[in-house]
Structure formats: C-alpha cells, structure tokens
Steps between C-alpha positions, in 0.01 A plus 500: 500500500776461269623676208502874426174558705617346822406660844760727678735333756466625842868591501487738210192660622474787761721780579828517311796699679728631214826634637743605232828333477719822573430850645406778245678808489253709682482235779873522550488872510243501779701235673809722502285774621356306780836397615619865483194612686586257792863637491367846538277410806795330667725804434237748629424294828865440555577889466207591732613254755864618462398864568311393817803309612337172490567179289307188456645162488280388210586789296888450539446137407291588185785737385752261565323176345270647223685646192362839351334483158798630313727247669300209378558295196197467240504142585408571872249784408287273286550159618506308834633169595276189486660172575211336286580673183732356231777769538400587861365834385145622423346836392409720784155544353435121556538559888173575689466839620822618314410863489466512880780301631875572486701232321842648501740222621550153348716198633879561413588350147166532381 
C-alpha cells in the first residue's frame, strides 16, 4: 500500500499519448509537401475552369485569402493560433486531423 511497492495510481495507468514538443525535420518536409500539393490542385482546377470560361466564387475567395506555401512564414506553416496557449501559438501537429485540414490563416498580429 505504501512505500516502494504501492499499487499503480489510476491516473498513471492506461494509454499514454506522447506528442513531441516540436515537429521533426521529416514532419516539416511532409507538411510543406502537403501545402504545395494543395496549391497545385488549386492552380490546376483554376486553369481548367479558366479554359472553359468559368469561375467559381469559392476558388477566387481561396486565391485571395489563402497564402501559397512559398508566401507563408515558417511560423505560419508549423504553428497555429490557440488562445489557451501561453504565447498564443501551438504546434500544428497537436491539432486534431492536422494532415487533412488546411490551417493557413491566423488572426492578425499573431
């Protein structure tokens, strides 16, 4: 019960999620590759629509609001705004579904 052979606390038992503090170099490379892939898809779809003489309001809005991968600062590529964090930023790898959701814009000044 007490001492070195006490039972395991319920809080320290079970599944432990270990998320590293910062992104590794290969994770950063894959993130840049994903951003460039999305930029390529947007460009291809926009060119195809332009050849047909059509435009999409959502496509134009994306091109105006969302920066391309080469226009983004490293801070914006690898971190996102979080009002609960100490410096209002947290690593993008701590966001659920961070590989599938585009997180390109943050509030001004952050």
